Short mmCIF file of C-alpha atoms in Angstrom, two decimals:
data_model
loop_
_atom_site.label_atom_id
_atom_site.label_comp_id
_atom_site.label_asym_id
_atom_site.label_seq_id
_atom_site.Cartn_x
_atom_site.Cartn_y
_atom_site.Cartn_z
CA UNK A 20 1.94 6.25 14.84
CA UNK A 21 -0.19 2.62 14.68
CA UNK A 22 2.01 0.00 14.65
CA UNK A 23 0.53 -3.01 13.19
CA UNK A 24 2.32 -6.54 14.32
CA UNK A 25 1.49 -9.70 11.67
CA UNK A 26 2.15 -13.00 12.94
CA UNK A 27 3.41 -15.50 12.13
CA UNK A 28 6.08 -14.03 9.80
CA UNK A 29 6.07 -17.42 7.89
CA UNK A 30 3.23 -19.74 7.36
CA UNK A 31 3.89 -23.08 5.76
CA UNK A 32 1.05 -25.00 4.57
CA UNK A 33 0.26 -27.10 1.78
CA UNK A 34 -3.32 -26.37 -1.31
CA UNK A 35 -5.84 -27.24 0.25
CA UNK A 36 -5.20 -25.77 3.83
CA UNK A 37 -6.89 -23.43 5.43
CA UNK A 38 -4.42 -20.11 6.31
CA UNK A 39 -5.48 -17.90 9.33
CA UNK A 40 -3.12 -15.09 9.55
CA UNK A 41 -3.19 -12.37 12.20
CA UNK A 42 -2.95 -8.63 12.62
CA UNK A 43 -2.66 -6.43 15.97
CA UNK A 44 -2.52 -3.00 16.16
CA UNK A 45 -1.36 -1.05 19.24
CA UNK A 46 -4.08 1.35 19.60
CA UNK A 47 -7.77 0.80 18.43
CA UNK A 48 -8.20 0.63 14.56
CA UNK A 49 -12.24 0.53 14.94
CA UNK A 50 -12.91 -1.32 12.13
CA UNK A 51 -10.74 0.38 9.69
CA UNK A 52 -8.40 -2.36 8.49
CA UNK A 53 -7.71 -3.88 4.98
CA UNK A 54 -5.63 -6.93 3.82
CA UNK A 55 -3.06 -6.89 0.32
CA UNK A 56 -1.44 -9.27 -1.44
CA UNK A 57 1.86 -9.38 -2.87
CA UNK A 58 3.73 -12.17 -5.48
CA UNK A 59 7.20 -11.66 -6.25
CA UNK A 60 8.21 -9.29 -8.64
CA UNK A 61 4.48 -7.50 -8.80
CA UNK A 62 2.48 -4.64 -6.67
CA UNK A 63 0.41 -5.27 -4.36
CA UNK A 64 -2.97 -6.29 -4.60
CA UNK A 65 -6.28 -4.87 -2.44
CA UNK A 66 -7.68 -7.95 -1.04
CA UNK A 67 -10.43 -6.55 1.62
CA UNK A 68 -11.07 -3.56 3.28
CA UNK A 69 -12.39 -2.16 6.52
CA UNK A 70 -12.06 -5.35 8.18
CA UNK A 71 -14.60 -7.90 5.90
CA UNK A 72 -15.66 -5.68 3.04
CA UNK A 73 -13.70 -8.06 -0.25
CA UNK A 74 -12.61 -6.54 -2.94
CA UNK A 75 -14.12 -6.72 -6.90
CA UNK A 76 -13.62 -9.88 -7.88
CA UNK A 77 -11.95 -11.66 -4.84
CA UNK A 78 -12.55 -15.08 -4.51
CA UNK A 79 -15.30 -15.85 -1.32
CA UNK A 80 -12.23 -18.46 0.29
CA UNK A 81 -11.01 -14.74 1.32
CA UNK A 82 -12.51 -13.46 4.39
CA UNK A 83 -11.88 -11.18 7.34
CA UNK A 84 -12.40 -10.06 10.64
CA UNK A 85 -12.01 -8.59 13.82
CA UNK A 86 -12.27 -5.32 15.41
CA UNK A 87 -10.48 -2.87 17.58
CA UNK A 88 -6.99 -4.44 17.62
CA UNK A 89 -7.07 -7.25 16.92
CA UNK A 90 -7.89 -8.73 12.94
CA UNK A 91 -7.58 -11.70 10.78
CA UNK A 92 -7.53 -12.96 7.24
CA UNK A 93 -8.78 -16.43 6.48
CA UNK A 94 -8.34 -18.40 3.62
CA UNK A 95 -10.23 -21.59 3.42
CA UNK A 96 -8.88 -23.94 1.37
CA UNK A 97 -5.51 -22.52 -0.51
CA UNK A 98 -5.00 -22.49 -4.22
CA UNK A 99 -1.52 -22.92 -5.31
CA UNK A 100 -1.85 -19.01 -6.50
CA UNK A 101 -2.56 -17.76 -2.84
CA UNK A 102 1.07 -18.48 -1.65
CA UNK A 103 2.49 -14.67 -1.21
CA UNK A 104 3.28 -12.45 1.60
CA UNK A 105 0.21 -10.79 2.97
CA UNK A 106 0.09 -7.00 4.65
CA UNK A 107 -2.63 -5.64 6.90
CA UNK A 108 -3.19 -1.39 6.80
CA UNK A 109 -4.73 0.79 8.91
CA UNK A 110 -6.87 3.96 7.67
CA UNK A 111 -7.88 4.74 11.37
CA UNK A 112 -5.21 7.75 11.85
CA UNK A 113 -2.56 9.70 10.23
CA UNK A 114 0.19 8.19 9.31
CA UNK A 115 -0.54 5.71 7.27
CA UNK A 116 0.65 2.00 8.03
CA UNK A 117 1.35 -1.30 7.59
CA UNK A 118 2.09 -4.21 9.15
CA UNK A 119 5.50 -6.02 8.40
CA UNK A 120 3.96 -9.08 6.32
CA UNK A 121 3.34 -12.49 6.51
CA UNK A 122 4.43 -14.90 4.44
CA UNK A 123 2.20 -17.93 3.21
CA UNK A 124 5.12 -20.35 1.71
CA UNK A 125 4.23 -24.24 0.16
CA UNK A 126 5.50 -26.65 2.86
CA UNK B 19 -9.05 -0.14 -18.09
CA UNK B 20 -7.30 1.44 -14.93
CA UNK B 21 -3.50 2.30 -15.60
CA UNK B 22 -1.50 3.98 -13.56
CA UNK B 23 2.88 4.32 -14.62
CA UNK B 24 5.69 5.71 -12.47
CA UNK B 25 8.66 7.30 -13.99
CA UNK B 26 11.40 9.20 -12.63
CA UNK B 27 13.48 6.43 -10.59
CA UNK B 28 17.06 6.03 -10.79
CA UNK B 29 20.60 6.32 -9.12
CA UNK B 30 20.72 9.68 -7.19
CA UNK B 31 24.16 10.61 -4.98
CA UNK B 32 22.76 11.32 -0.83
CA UNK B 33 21.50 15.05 -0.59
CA UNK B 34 20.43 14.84 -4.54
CA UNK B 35 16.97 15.49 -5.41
CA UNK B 36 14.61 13.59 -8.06
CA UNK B 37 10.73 14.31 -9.06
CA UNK B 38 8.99 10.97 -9.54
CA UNK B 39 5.79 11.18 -12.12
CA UNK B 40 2.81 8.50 -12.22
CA UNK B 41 0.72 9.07 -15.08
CA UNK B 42 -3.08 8.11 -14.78
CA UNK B 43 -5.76 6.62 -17.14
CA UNK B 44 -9.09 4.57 -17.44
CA UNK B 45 -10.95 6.11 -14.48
CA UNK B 46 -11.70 10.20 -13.56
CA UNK B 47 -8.32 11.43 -12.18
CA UNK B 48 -10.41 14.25 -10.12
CA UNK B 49 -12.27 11.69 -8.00
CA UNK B 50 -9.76 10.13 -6.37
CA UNK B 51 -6.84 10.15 -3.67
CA UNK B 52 -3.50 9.71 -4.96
CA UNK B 53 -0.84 8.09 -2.67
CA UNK B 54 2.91 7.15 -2.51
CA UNK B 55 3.69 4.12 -1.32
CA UNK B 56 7.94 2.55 -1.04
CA UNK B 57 9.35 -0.94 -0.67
CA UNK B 58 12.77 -1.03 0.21
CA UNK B 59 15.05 -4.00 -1.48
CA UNK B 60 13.05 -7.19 0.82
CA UNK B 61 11.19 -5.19 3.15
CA UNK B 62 7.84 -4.38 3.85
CA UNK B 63 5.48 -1.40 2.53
CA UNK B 64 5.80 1.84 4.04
CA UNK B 65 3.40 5.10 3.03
CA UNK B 66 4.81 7.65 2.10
CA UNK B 67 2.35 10.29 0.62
CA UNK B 68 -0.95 11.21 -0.13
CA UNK B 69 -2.74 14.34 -2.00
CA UNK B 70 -6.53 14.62 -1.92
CA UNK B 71 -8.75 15.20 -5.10
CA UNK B 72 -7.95 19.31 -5.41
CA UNK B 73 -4.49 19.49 -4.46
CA UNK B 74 -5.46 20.94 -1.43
CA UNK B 75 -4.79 18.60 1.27
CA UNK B 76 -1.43 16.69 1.56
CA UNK B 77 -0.15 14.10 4.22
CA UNK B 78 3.20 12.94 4.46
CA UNK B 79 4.85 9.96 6.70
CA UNK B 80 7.41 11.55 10.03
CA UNK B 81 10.58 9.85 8.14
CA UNK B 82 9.94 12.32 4.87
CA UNK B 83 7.98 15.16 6.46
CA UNK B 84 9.95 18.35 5.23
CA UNK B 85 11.92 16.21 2.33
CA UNK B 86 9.31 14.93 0.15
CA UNK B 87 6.44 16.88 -1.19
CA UNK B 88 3.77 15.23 -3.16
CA UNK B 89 1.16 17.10 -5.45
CA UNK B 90 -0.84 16.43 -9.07
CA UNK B 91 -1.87 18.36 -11.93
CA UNK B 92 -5.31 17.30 -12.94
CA UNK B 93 -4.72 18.94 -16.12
CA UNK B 94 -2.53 15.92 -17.22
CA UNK B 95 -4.00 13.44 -14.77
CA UNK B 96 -0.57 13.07 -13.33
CA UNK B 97 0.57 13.04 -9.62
CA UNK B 98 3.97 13.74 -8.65
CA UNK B 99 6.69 12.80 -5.68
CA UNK B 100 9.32 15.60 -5.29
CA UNK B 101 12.15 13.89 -2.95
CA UNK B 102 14.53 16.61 -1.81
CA UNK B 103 18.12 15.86 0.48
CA UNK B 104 17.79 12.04 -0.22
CA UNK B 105 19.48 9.75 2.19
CA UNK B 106 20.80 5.80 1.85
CA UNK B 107 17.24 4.70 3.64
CA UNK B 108 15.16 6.30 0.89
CA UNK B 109 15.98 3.68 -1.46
CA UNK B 110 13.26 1.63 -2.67
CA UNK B 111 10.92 0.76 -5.29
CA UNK B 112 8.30 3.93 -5.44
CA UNK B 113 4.60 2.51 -6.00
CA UNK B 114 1.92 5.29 -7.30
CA UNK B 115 -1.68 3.74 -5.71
CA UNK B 116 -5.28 5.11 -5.84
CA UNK B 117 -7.84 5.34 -3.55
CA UNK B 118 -10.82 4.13 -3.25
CA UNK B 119 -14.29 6.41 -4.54
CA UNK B 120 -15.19 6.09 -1.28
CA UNK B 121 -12.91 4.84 0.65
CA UNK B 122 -9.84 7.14 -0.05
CA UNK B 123 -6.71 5.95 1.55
CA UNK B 124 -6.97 2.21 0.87
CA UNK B 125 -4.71 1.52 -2.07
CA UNK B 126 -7.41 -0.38 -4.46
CA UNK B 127 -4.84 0.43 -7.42
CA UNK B 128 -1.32 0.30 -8.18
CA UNK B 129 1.50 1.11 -10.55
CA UNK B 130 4.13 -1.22 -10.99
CA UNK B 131 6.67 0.88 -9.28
CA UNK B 132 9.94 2.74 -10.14
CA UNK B 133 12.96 1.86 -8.79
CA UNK B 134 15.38 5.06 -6.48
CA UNK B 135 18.59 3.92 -5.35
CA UNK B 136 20.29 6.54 -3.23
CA UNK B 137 24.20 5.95 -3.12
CA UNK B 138 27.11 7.51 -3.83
#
């Protein structure tokens, strides 16, 4: 199984910040990595897939990258609605995974 | 617009069994992977499941290989979670999630979940 490691577990930051939160995997993903969001109390939400590809209707301060093992998820300037916790998933190999979140908090 | 609603959840005793339901709409059920997808009470996502567009291909995560069996009717554009000899660890809120058209086991939809607590 592909274990995926976020980090840091807990980002503070204030609006306005930019948030760089990171993703490794423990064997190559190729390029086959997506990023979700999650508020309390609500599913997830599909943010980008296979690495930079944004989902319908995602703001452009979204963006990804990376490749292989090692991946990223940028947010340029945070709205007060981007503070969640933030998963990364690999489609690279069976089983499915994800990595254990990271948390964007107001500081 | 896309809809996609869980049912089934509750309080089941360890070793009981329950059948969890998520009933689609707004898109064509046929095109698409269906998966399973659990939170545990302040934990992370785990996968659990996924069918492919026939029926005819299933995966399953190691921790509910030979427990859980997952598989849809596209008759009633409805995909199903059978969870067999449930243990303590199983409990969790149950998402249903859709593929993509293309990209089939990236979770571009969701339910809002149903809730299985395992305990005696």
């Amino acid at each position: 199984e592909i274990v995926l490691t976020q980090s840091p577990a807990t980002l503070s930051l204030s609006p306005g910040e930019r948030a760089t939160l990171s993703c490794r995997a423990s064997q190559t993903v190729s390029s086959y990595l997506a990023w979700y969001q999650q508020k309390p109390g609500q599913a997830p939400r599909l943010l980008i897939y296979d690495t930079s590809n944004r989902a319908t209707g995602l703001p452009a301060r979204f963006s990804g990258s990376g490749s292989g093992t090692d991946f990223t998820l940028t947010i340029s300037s945070l709205e007060p609605e981007d503070f969640a916790i933030y998963y990364c998933q690999q489609r690279y190999k069976w089983p499915l995974s994800f990595g254990g979140g990271t948390e964007v908090e107001i500081k | 617009e896309v809809q996609l609603v869980e049912s089934g959840g509750g309080l089941i005793q360890p070793g009981g069994s329950l059948r969890l339901s998520c009933a689609a709409s707004g898109f064509t059920f046929t095109n698409y992977w269906l998966h399973w997808v659990r939170q545990a009470p302040g934990k992370g996502l785990l996968w659990v499941s996924g069918i492919n567009v026939d029926g005819s291909e299933t995966r399953h995560a190691d921790s509910v290989t030979g427990r859980f069996t997952i598989s849809r009717d596209n008759t009633k554009n409805t995909v199903y979670l059978q969870m067999d000899s449930l243990r303590a660890e199983d409990t969790a809120v149950y998402y249903c999630a859709r593929g993509g058209l293309s990209v089939t086991d990236v979770f571009q939809r969701w339910g809002q979940g149903t809730l299985v607590t395992v305990s005696s």
